[in-house]
């Protein structure tokens, strides 16, 4: 079947019929169906191929991830940006801080406000900042000498060595530290450097540093622990030249104006120098006599008394240790007596203290047997009898004998296992000629120690009555 298409076109007003033969209808329909089916096959084939590639890629990616992932050529690898450190420029920072001082004519209130509002890098140049505060400019590395650059005349070193002049600087630094607490470490660094280099300062400048340090502790300035101050000072060359002694003397005198001796001792303990105050003296003058002479001359009598008490306690402890060892090892009594005499002479111990120590040592060396009263009594009386010659050697006066009775009374009052032994101990001491009859009677009639006195008088009454009867018979 053929299809004839007739087109009617009007050309110049005339009608022309043009016959146009086309492909048979059945052939055209078949080709259309074929093209549609072929297109669908291509689409299905592409989908299957895509799924296959995807599953293959996932498998290969899983397989490769267990080993090593390949990198595709030509891809851009992202790298982390690195911070480029700016070069140090402490000179520019120092000049900027100096300019703040100059612009405010040394008014610390205005300077503190200007520093607070500035954008200077204090976290990086903290040491330089405190150098400017103390010296007036930055110092040369490793020294206390001023470096090149601007300098201001309002520093601590340039002011007068008076507490009322230096105190505002302490308060000013306290304000800075409260607003920028990270500067505390920098203050420690600068103070340590200055104190280790005291020999590079003039005498007047060292005195200003001592006054500042005393006021800093008195005002409880943050960031200045005692060990930071005292430990760097104990350098052999500084001590030998007497610089440490001079610095510490000025420090003691200034600090004790507003604070007590106990406060000073507390700071010395925290600075770990309380037990070795003699170490601040040059080796040639390192003695208790030199200590007393120097600080008495400087008007620090309370410190001298404290040191004497401290030395007394040390010597007493040494004496107790030596005697305890000898008595425990049951050394010859003559040897023990010589040891006591030597310790008393070297430490200049008072006689009353010697009697007290001897009794404490003897009783501490007794082998007590728990709650067995009879065994405890026998042990105590045996100890008194064994070492009676030692007690008799140092109880040379009625006053010392009475002190020994008071010591026995106190121990029997405080120690429950000795409560009932008081009359027996007194009688044993009397029989060993350690206590005289007059001493016992004086204690019985006029004793001043009230601790357990009534009970002890009642317990001792039969023995006193016997003494009185013996006295009447004589």
Short mmCIF file of C-alpha atoms in Angstrom, two decimals:
data_model
loop_
_atom_site.label_atom_id
_atom_site.label_comp_id
_atom_site.label_asym_id
_atom_site.label_seq_id
_atom_site.Cartn_x
_atom_site.Cartn_y
_atom_site.Cartn_z
CA UNK A 1 0.00 0.00 0.00
CA UNK A 2 1.46 3.32 -0.92
CA UNK A 3 0.72 6.63 0.62
CA UNK A 4 0.47 9.63 -1.52
CA UNK A 5 0.88 12.96 0.17
CA UNK A 6 -0.57 15.93 -1.59
CA UNK A 7 0.70 19.37 -0.75
CA UNK A 8 -1.20 22.32 -1.70
CA UNK A 9 0.90 25.33 -2.20
CA UNK A 10 -0.20 28.56 -3.63
CA UNK A 11 2.38 30.03 -5.95
CA UNK A 12 1.62 33.34 -7.57
CA UNK A 13 -2.07 32.81 -7.18
CA UNK A 14 -2.08 29.43 -8.92
CA UNK A 15 -2.68 26.06 -7.45
CA UNK A 16 -0.17 23.33 -7.92
CA UNK A 17 -0.70 19.81 -6.75
CA UNK A 18 2.46 18.06 -5.94
CA UNK A 19 2.35 14.33 -5.35
CA UNK A 20 4.92 13.02 -2.95
CA UNK A 21 5.57 9.32 -2.55
CA UNK A 22 6.72 8.10 0.92
CA UNK A 23 7.85 4.86 2.43
CA UNK A 24 5.19 2.29 3.01
CA UNK A 25 3.41 2.63 6.33
CA UNK A 26 4.18 -0.91 7.60
CA UNK A 27 7.93 -0.43 7.11
CA UNK A 28 7.94 2.88 9.00
CA UNK A 29 6.12 1.42 12.00
CA UNK A 30 8.53 -1.51 12.19
CA UNK A 31 11.56 0.74 12.19
CA UNK A 32 10.03 2.86 14.94
CA UNK A 33 9.43 -0.17 17.13
CA UNK A 34 12.91 -1.42 16.49
CA UNK A 35 14.50 1.87 17.49
CA UNK A 36 12.45 2.04 20.71
CA UNK A 37 13.38 -1.50 21.71
CA UNK A 38 17.01 -0.87 20.93
CA UNK A 39 16.98 2.23 23.09
CA UNK A 40 15.46 0.31 26.00
CA UNK A 41 18.10 -2.38 25.66
CA UNK A 42 20.82 0.23 25.78
CA UNK A 43 19.32 1.76 28.91
CA UNK A 44 19.07 -1.60 30.66
CA UNK A 45 22.59 -2.49 29.63
CA UNK A 46 23.91 0.80 31.02
CA UNK A 47 22.16 0.22 34.37
CA UNK A 48 23.56 -3.29 34.71
CA UNK A 49 26.99 -2.06 33.77
CA UNK A 50 26.75 0.77 36.33
CA UNK A 51 25.72 -1.66 39.09
CA UNK A 52 28.51 -3.99 38.19
CA UNK A 53 31.06 -1.21 38.21
CA UNK A 54 29.73 0.10 41.55
CA UNK A 55 29.88 -3.30 43.24
CA UNK A 56 33.30 -3.90 41.74
CA UNK A 57 34.51 -0.51 42.88
CA UNK A 58 33.18 -1.02 46.43
CA UNK A 59 34.84 -4.41 46.62
CA UNK A 60 38.11 -3.08 45.30
CA UNK A 61 37.92 -0.06 47.63
CA UNK A 62 37.26 -2.35 50.61
CA UNK A 63 40.13 -4.59 49.53
CA UNK A 64 42.46 -1.67 49.05
CA UNK A 65 41.43 -0.01 52.33
CA UNK A 66 42.72 -3.04 54.20
CA UNK A 67 46.10 -2.46 52.56
CA UNK A 68 46.75 0.96 51.08
CA UNK A 69 44.53 3.44 49.33
CA UNK A 70 45.89 4.60 46.02
CA UNK A 71 46.14 8.29 45.32
CA UNK A 72 44.83 9.61 42.06
CA UNK A 73 47.28 11.52 39.99
CA UNK A 74 46.62 15.18 39.63
CA UNK A 75 44.60 15.56 42.85
CA UNK A 76 45.31 18.43 45.24
CA UNK A 77 46.45 17.37 48.71
CA UNK A 78 45.30 19.71 51.46
CA UNK A 79 48.05 20.73 53.89
CA UNK A 80 47.69 22.39 57.31
CA UNK A 81 48.68 26.00 57.42
CA UNK A 82 51.60 26.61 59.73
CA UNK A 83 51.88 29.60 62.00
CA UNK A 84 54.82 31.71 61.07
CA UNK A 85 56.48 32.89 64.33
CA UNK A 86 57.19 36.56 64.46
CA UNK A 87 60.76 37.41 65.42
CA UNK A 88 61.41 38.55 68.98
CA UNK A 89 61.69 42.27 69.43
CA UNK A 90 62.07 43.03 73.16
CA UNK A 91 63.75 46.36 72.37
CA UNK A 92 60.60 47.73 70.72
CA UNK A 93 58.46 46.45 73.61
CA UNK A 94 60.80 48.04 76.16
CA UNK A 95 60.74 51.37 74.34
CA UNK A 96 56.93 51.28 74.25
CA UNK A 97 56.66 50.67 78.03
CA UNK A 98 59.28 53.35 78.73
CA UNK A 99 57.27 55.77 76.62
CA UNK A 100 54.18 55.05 78.74
CA UNK A 101 56.20 55.97 81.85
CA UNK A 102 57.46 59.16 80.22
CA UNK A 103 54.06 60.18 78.86
CA UNK A 104 52.53 59.88 82.36
CA UNK A 105 55.49 61.49 84.15
CA UNK A 106 55.94 58.49 86.47
CA UNK A 107 52.35 58.59 87.84
CA UNK A 108 51.83 54.89 88.62
CA UNK A 109 48.04 55.18 88.63
CA UNK A 110 48.00 56.60 85.11
CA UNK A 111 50.71 54.19 83.99
CA UNK A 112 48.65 51.22 85.20
CA UNK A 113 45.62 52.46 83.26
CA UNK A 114 47.66 53.02 80.11
CA UNK A 115 49.18 49.56 80.34
CA UNK A 116 45.74 48.07 80.86
CA UNK A 117 44.41 49.69 77.68
CA UNK A 118 47.51 48.97 75.59
CA UNK A 119 47.82 46.08 73.14
CA UNK A 120 51.42 45.24 74.04
CA UNK A 121 52.38 41.57 74.04
CA UNK A 122 53.01 41.09 77.78
CA UNK A 123 52.74 37.32 77.55
CA UNK A 124 55.83 37.28 75.33
CA UNK A 125 57.88 40.02 76.97
CA UNK A 126 56.97 39.63 80.66
CA UNK A 127 60.59 39.54 81.82
CA UNK A 128 61.35 42.68 79.85
CA UNK A 129 58.39 44.46 81.44
CA UNK A 130 59.64 43.85 85.00
CA UNK A 131 63.16 44.85 83.99
CA UNK A 132 61.72 48.19 82.92
CA UNK A 133 59.85 48.44 86.25
CA UNK A 134 62.98 47.76 88.35
CA UNK A 135 65.82 49.19 86.23
CA UNK A 136 64.05 51.67 83.94
CA UNK A 137 64.89 49.81 80.71
CA UNK A 138 65.64 46.34 79.45
CA UNK A 139 68.90 44.75 80.55
CA UNK A 140 71.58 43.09 78.51
CA UNK A 141 71.06 39.32 78.23
CA UNK A 142 72.56 37.49 81.24
CA UNK A 143 73.39 40.71 83.13
CA UNK A 144 71.76 43.54 85.05
CA UNK A 145 73.41 46.22 82.91
CA UNK A 146 71.07 48.50 80.93
CA UNK A 147 70.83 47.78 77.22
CA UNK A 148 70.67 50.35 74.44
CA UNK A 149 67.34 52.08 74.03
CA UNK A 150 64.97 54.37 75.87
CA UNK A 151 65.11 54.63 79.67
CA UNK A 152 62.85 56.30 82.24
CA UNK A 153 63.89 57.78 85.62
CA UNK A 154 60.95 56.42 87.64
CA UNK A 155 62.23 52.89 88.32
CA UNK A 156 62.66 51.28 91.75
CA UNK A 157 66.45 51.45 91.46
CA UNK A 158 66.31 55.19 90.78
CA UNK A 159 64.04 56.13 93.70
CA UNK A 160 65.06 56.93 97.28
CA UNK A 161 65.74 54.00 99.65
CA UNK A 162 62.68 54.74 101.76
CA UNK A 163 59.66 52.54 102.37
CA UNK A 164 57.13 55.32 101.69
CA UNK A 165 58.71 55.88 98.26
CA UNK A 166 58.98 52.18 97.27
CA UNK A 167 55.57 51.08 98.62
CA UNK A 168 53.59 52.60 95.68
CA UNK A 169 55.64 50.46 93.27
CA UNK A 170 54.70 47.33 95.22
CA UNK A 171 51.01 48.24 95.05
CA UNK A 172 51.37 49.07 91.35
CA UNK A 173 52.89 45.62 90.60
CA UNK A 174 50.11 44.00 92.62
CA UNK A 175 47.52 45.67 90.38
CA UNK A 176 49.31 44.53 87.24
CA UNK A 177 49.48 40.92 88.51
CA UNK A 178 45.79 40.88 89.39
CA UNK A 179 44.88 41.88 85.85
CA UNK A 180 47.55 39.72 84.22
CA UNK A 181 48.23 36.78 86.56
CA UNK A 182 50.33 35.04 83.93
CA UNK A 183 53.08 37.59 84.70
CA UNK A 184 53.69 36.01 88.12
CA UNK A 185 56.30 33.66 86.68
CA UNK A 186 58.06 36.56 84.98
CA UNK A 187 58.32 38.43 88.28
CA UNK A 188 59.92 35.36 89.86
CA UNK A 189 62.41 35.12 87.00
CA UNK A 190 63.49 38.75 87.24
CA UNK A 191 63.77 38.74 91.04
CA UNK A 192 65.81 35.54 90.95
CA UNK A 193 68.15 37.05 88.38
CA UNK A 194 68.64 40.26 90.37
CA UNK A 195 69.23 38.49 93.70
CA UNK A 196 71.75 36.13 92.16
CA UNK A 197 73.58 39.18 90.84
CA UNK A 198 73.67 41.34 93.98
CA UNK A 199 77.36 42.01 93.48
CA UNK A 200 76.54 43.93 90.28
CA UNK A 201 74.42 46.47 92.21
CA UNK A 202 75.63 49.36 94.31
CA UNK A 203 75.12 49.22 98.08
CA UNK A 204 72.32 51.77 97.88
CA UNK A 205 70.60 49.76 95.13
CA UNK A 206 70.84 46.54 97.14
CA UNK A 207 69.14 48.29 100.04
CA UNK A 208 66.27 49.32 97.74
CA UNK A 209 65.86 45.72 96.61
CA UNK A 210 65.78 44.58 100.26
CA UNK A 211 63.14 47.18 101.15
CA UNK A 212 61.06 46.20 98.11
CA UNK A 213 61.28 42.51 99.06
CA UNK A 214 60.23 43.20 102.66
CA UNK A 215 57.29 45.34 101.55
CA UNK A 216 56.31 42.72 98.97
CA UNK A 217 56.06 40.06 101.69
CA UNK A 218 54.34 42.48 104.05
CA UNK A 219 51.74 43.33 101.38
CA UNK A 220 51.50 39.62 100.42
CA UNK A 221 52.50 40.36 96.84
CA UNK A 222 51.43 37.52 94.54
CA UNK A 223 54.11 35.73 92.61
CA UNK A 224 56.93 36.19 95.09
CA UNK A 225 57.23 33.00 97.20
CA UNK A 226 59.96 33.09 99.90
CA UNK A 227 61.97 30.27 98.33
CA UNK A 228 62.30 32.42 95.19
CA UNK A 229 63.98 35.12 97.27
CA UNK A 230 66.10 33.30 99.83
CA UNK A 231 67.41 30.28 97.95
CA UNK A 232 69.14 32.24 95.13
CA UNK A 233 70.85 34.37 97.77
CA UNK A 234 72.75 31.46 99.33
CA UNK A 235 75.53 31.48 96.73
CA UNK A 236 78.99 30.99 98.17
CA UNK A 237 80.50 34.06 96.53
CA UNK A 238 77.67 36.35 97.70
CA UNK A 239 77.82 34.99 101.25
CA UNK A 240 81.61 35.24 101.43
CA UNK A 241 81.52 38.92 100.43
CA UNK A 242 78.97 39.74 103.15
CA UNK A 243 76.38 40.85 100.59
CA UNK A 244 73.78 38.33 101.78
CA UNK A 245 74.19 39.37 105.42
CA UNK A 246 73.74 43.03 104.50
CA UNK A 247 70.68 42.29 102.34
CA UNK A 248 69.01 40.09 104.97
CA UNK A 249 69.69 42.62 107.73
CA UNK A 250 67.92 45.36 105.77
CA UNK A 251 65.13 42.91 104.97
CA UNK A 252 64.65 41.91 108.65
CA UNK A 253 64.62 45.51 109.87
CA UNK A 254 62.10 46.63 107.26
CA UNK A 255 59.78 43.64 107.59
CA UNK A 256 59.58 43.79 111.40
CA UNK A 257 58.27 47.37 111.26
CA UNK A 258 54.77 46.16 110.35
CA UNK A 259 54.95 42.46 111.26
CA UNK A 260 55.71 40.26 114.26
CA UNK A 261 58.66 37.97 114.78
CA UNK A 262 56.36 34.97 114.33
CA UNK A 263 55.40 36.26 110.87
CA UNK A 264 59.07 36.61 109.99
CA UNK A 265 59.85 33.08 111.21
CA UNK A 266 56.94 31.75 109.14
CA UNK A 267 58.41 33.34 106.00
CA UNK A 268 61.87 31.98 106.83
CA UNK A 269 60.43 28.50 107.24
CA UNK A 270 58.70 28.70 103.87
CA UNK A 271 61.97 29.90 102.40
CA UNK A 272 63.76 26.91 104.00
CA UNK A 273 66.35 29.04 105.82
CA UNK A 274 64.89 29.09 109.32
CA UNK A 275 67.07 26.23 110.55
CA UNK A 276 70.32 27.60 109.12
CA UNK A 277 70.34 31.35 109.72
CA UNK A 278 74.07 31.16 110.38
CA UNK A 279 74.57 30.33 106.69
CA UNK A 280 73.97 33.98 105.76
CA UNK A 281 77.19 34.89 107.59
CA UNK A 282 80.60 34.66 105.90
CA UNK A 283 82.42 31.47 106.92
CA UNK A 284 84.91 33.38 109.11
CA UNK A 285 82.05 34.90 111.18
CA UNK A 286 79.71 31.92 111.25
CA UNK A 287 79.12 31.52 115.01
CA UNK A 288 76.38 32.20 117.53
CA UNK A 289 78.50 34.90 119.12
CA UNK A 290 78.81 36.74 115.80
CA UNK A 291 75.09 36.33 115.21
CA UNK A 292 74.20 37.85 118.58
CA UNK A 293 76.73 40.65 118.25
CA UNK A 294 75.69 41.66 114.73
CA UNK A 295 71.92 41.70 115.17
CA UNK A 296 72.08 43.24 118.63
CA UNK A 297 74.05 46.09 117.10
CA UNK A 298 71.38 46.44 114.40
CA UNK A 299 68.60 46.62 117.01
CA UNK A 300 67.11 43.18 116.26
CA UNK A 301 67.18 41.87 119.83
CA UNK A 302 64.06 39.73 119.34
CA UNK A 303 65.79 37.87 116.51
CA UNK A 304 68.83 37.30 118.73
CA UNK A 305 66.66 35.85 121.49
CA UNK A 306 64.92 33.59 119.02
CA UNK A 307 68.21 32.30 117.68
CA UNK A 308 69.53 31.63 121.19
CA UNK A 309 66.39 29.67 122.00
CA UNK A 310 66.72 27.77 118.73
CA UNK A 311 70.36 26.90 119.41
CA UNK A 312 69.46 25.89 122.94
CA UNK A 313 66.83 23.46 121.64
CA UNK A 314 69.30 22.02 119.14
CA UNK A 315 71.97 21.49 121.80
CA UNK A 316 69.42 20.02 124.17
CA UNK A 317 68.29 17.59 121.52
CA UNK A 318 71.88 16.54 120.87
CA UNK A 319 72.42 16.01 124.58
CA UNK A 320 69.28 13.90 124.91
CA UNK A 321 70.29 11.77 121.95
CA UNK A 322 73.80 11.12 123.29
CA UNK A 323 72.64 10.32 126.85
CA UNK A 324 69.79 8.11 125.70
CA UNK A 325 72.22 6.01 123.70
CA UNK A 326 74.62 5.66 126.62
CA UNK A 327 71.94 4.82 129.18
CA UNK A 328 70.24 2.33 126.87
CA UNK A 329 73.58 0.63 126.26
CA UNK A 330 74.25 0.72 130.05
CA UNK A 331 77.51 2.59 129.69
CA UNK A 332 79.75 3.22 132.71
CA UNK A 333 78.24 5.90 134.92
CA UNK A 334 81.47 7.90 135.06
CA UNK A 335 81.50 8.08 131.27
CA UNK A 336 77.90 9.31 131.24
CA UNK A 337 78.70 11.99 133.81
CA UNK A 338 81.61 13.27 131.71
CA UNK A 339 79.38 13.38 128.64
CA UNK A 340 76.80 15.48 130.47
CA UNK A 341 79.45 17.89 131.75
CA UNK A 342 80.86 18.30 128.24
CA UNK A 343 77.41 18.97 126.73
CA UNK A 344 76.55 21.45 129.48
CA UNK A 345 79.79 23.35 128.95
CA UNK A 346 79.50 23.52 125.17
CA UNK A 347 75.79 24.42 125.06
CA UNK A 348 75.85 26.57 128.19
CA UNK A 349 72.77 24.81 129.47
CA UNK A 350 71.25 26.10 132.73
CA UNK A 351 71.50 23.74 135.73
CA UNK A 352 67.72 23.55 136.13
CA UNK A 353 67.30 22.42 132.52
CA UNK A 354 69.99 19.79 132.99
CA UNK A 355 68.13 18.27 135.97
CA UNK A 356 64.89 18.17 133.99
CA UNK A 357 66.54 16.54 131.00
CA UNK A 358 68.29 13.92 133.10
CA UNK A 359 65.06 12.82 134.74
CA UNK A 360 63.21 12.65 131.40
CA UNK A 361 65.96 10.55 129.86
CA UNK A 362 66.10 8.13 132.79
CA UNK A 363 62.34 7.57 132.79
CA UNK A 364 62.20 7.22 129.00
CA UNK A 365 64.79 4.45 129.20
CA UNK A 366 62.69 2.37 131.65
CA UNK A 367 61.33 -0.87 130.20
CA UNK A 368 57.65 -0.55 131.17
CA UNK A 369 55.51 -3.69 131.30
CA UNK A 370 52.03 -2.56 130.32
CA UNK A 371 49.44 -2.50 133.13
CA UNK A 372 51.40 -4.53 135.66
CA UNK A 373 51.74 -1.94 138.45
CA UNK A 374 54.20 -3.90 140.54
CA UNK A 375 56.58 -4.55 137.68
CA UNK A 376 56.40 -0.90 136.60
CA UNK A 377 57.14 0.21 140.15
CA UNK A 378 60.10 -2.14 140.41
CA UNK A 379 61.48 -0.97 137.05
CA UNK A 380 61.19 2.72 137.95
CA UNK A 381 62.77 2.29 141.39
CA UNK A 382 65.56 0.15 139.92
CA UNK A 383 66.32 2.90 137.39
CA UNK A 384 66.49 5.54 140.13
CA UNK A 385 68.80 3.41 142.23
CA UNK A 386 71.07 2.57 139.28
CA UNK A 387 71.54 6.17 138.14
CA UNK A 388 71.28 7.95 141.49
CA UNK A 389 74.94 8.96 141.30
CA UNK A 390 74.26 10.77 138.00
CA UNK A 391 71.37 12.70 139.54
CA UNK A 392 73.34 13.43 142.69
CA UNK A 393 76.20 14.90 140.64
CA UNK A 394 74.00 17.65 139.18
CA UNK A 395 71.51 18.22 142.02
CA UNK A 396 74.00 20.27 143.97
CA UNK A 397 71.67 22.79 145.66
CA UNK A 398 68.34 22.78 147.49
CA UNK A 399 66.80 24.71 144.59
CA UNK A 400 67.83 22.01 142.10
CA UNK A 401 66.57 19.27 144.42
CA UNK A 402 63.22 21.04 144.71
CA UNK A 403 63.09 21.33 140.90
CA UNK A 404 63.65 17.57 140.68
CA UNK A 405 60.74 16.97 143.08
CA UNK A 406 58.51 19.18 140.95
CA UNK A 407 59.58 17.20 137.88
CA UNK A 408 58.73 13.88 139.60
CA UNK A 409 55.39 15.33 140.70
CA UNK A 410 54.46 16.39 137.16
CA UNK A 411 55.40 13.06 135.60
CA UNK A 412 53.49 11.06 138.18
CA UNK A 413 50.48 13.33 137.67
CA UNK A 414 50.52 13.01 133.86
CA UNK A 415 51.41 9.29 133.64
CA UNK A 416 48.72 7.01 135.10
CA UNK A 417 51.12 4.11 135.68
CA UNK A 418 53.27 6.33 137.92
CA UNK A 419 50.43 7.96 139.88
CA UNK A 420 50.84 5.70 142.92
CA UNK A 421 54.64 5.61 142.77
CA UNK A 422 55.28 9.19 143.89
CA UNK A 423 56.01 8.46 147.59
CA UNK A 424 58.18 5.45 146.73
CA UNK A 425 60.24 7.43 144.20
CA UNK A 426 60.74 10.28 146.68
CA UNK A 427 61.81 7.83 149.40
CA UNK A 428 64.21 6.10 146.97
CA UNK A 429 65.76 9.45 146.01
CA UNK A 430 66.12 10.31 149.70
CA UNK A 431 67.86 7.04 150.45
CA UNK A 432 70.25 7.62 147.53
CA UNK A 433 71.16 11.06 148.95
CA UNK A 434 69.72 12.81 145.89
CA UNK A 435 67.01 14.61 147.91
CA UNK A 436 67.73 16.13 151.30
CA UNK A 437 65.29 15.98 154.20
CA UNK A 438 64.83 19.78 154.20
CA UNK A 439 63.90 19.73 150.50
CA UNK A 440 61.17 17.11 151.03
CA UNK A 441 59.74 18.96 154.02
CA UNK A 442 59.78 22.26 152.15
CA UNK A 443 57.89 20.71 149.24
CA UNK A 444 55.38 19.13 151.67
CA UNK A 445 54.72 22.38 153.55
CA UNK A 446 55.20 25.13 150.96
CA UNK A 447 55.16 23.51 147.54
CA UNK A 448 53.73 25.74 144.79
CA UNK A 449 52.88 23.21 142.09
CA UNK A 450 49.18 22.35 142.42
CA UNK A 451 49.01 19.49 139.88
CA UNK A 452 47.84 16.50 141.96
CA UNK A 453 49.33 18.07 145.07
CA UNK A 454 46.60 17.06 147.51
CA UNK A 455 46.75 13.39 146.51
CA UNK A 456 50.54 13.36 146.63
CA UNK A 457 50.63 15.07 150.06
CA UNK A 458 48.27 12.47 151.43
CA UNK A 459 50.34 9.63 149.94
CA UNK A 460 53.60 11.13 151.21
CA UNK A 461 52.27 11.98 154.70
CA UNK A 462 53.49 8.76 156.44
CA UNK A 463 57.02 9.28 155.12
CA UNK A 464 57.02 12.98 156.12
CA UNK A 465 55.78 12.03 159.58
CA UNK A 466 58.63 9.59 159.89
CA UNK A 467 61.09 12.33 158.83
CA UNK A 468 59.68 14.74 161.37
CA UNK A 469 59.96 12.18 164.16
CA UNK A 470 63.52 11.39 163.19
CA UNK A 471 64.28 15.11 163.20
CA UNK A 472 62.84 15.50 166.71
CA UNK A 473 64.86 12.56 168.01
CA UNK A 474 68.05 14.11 166.63
#
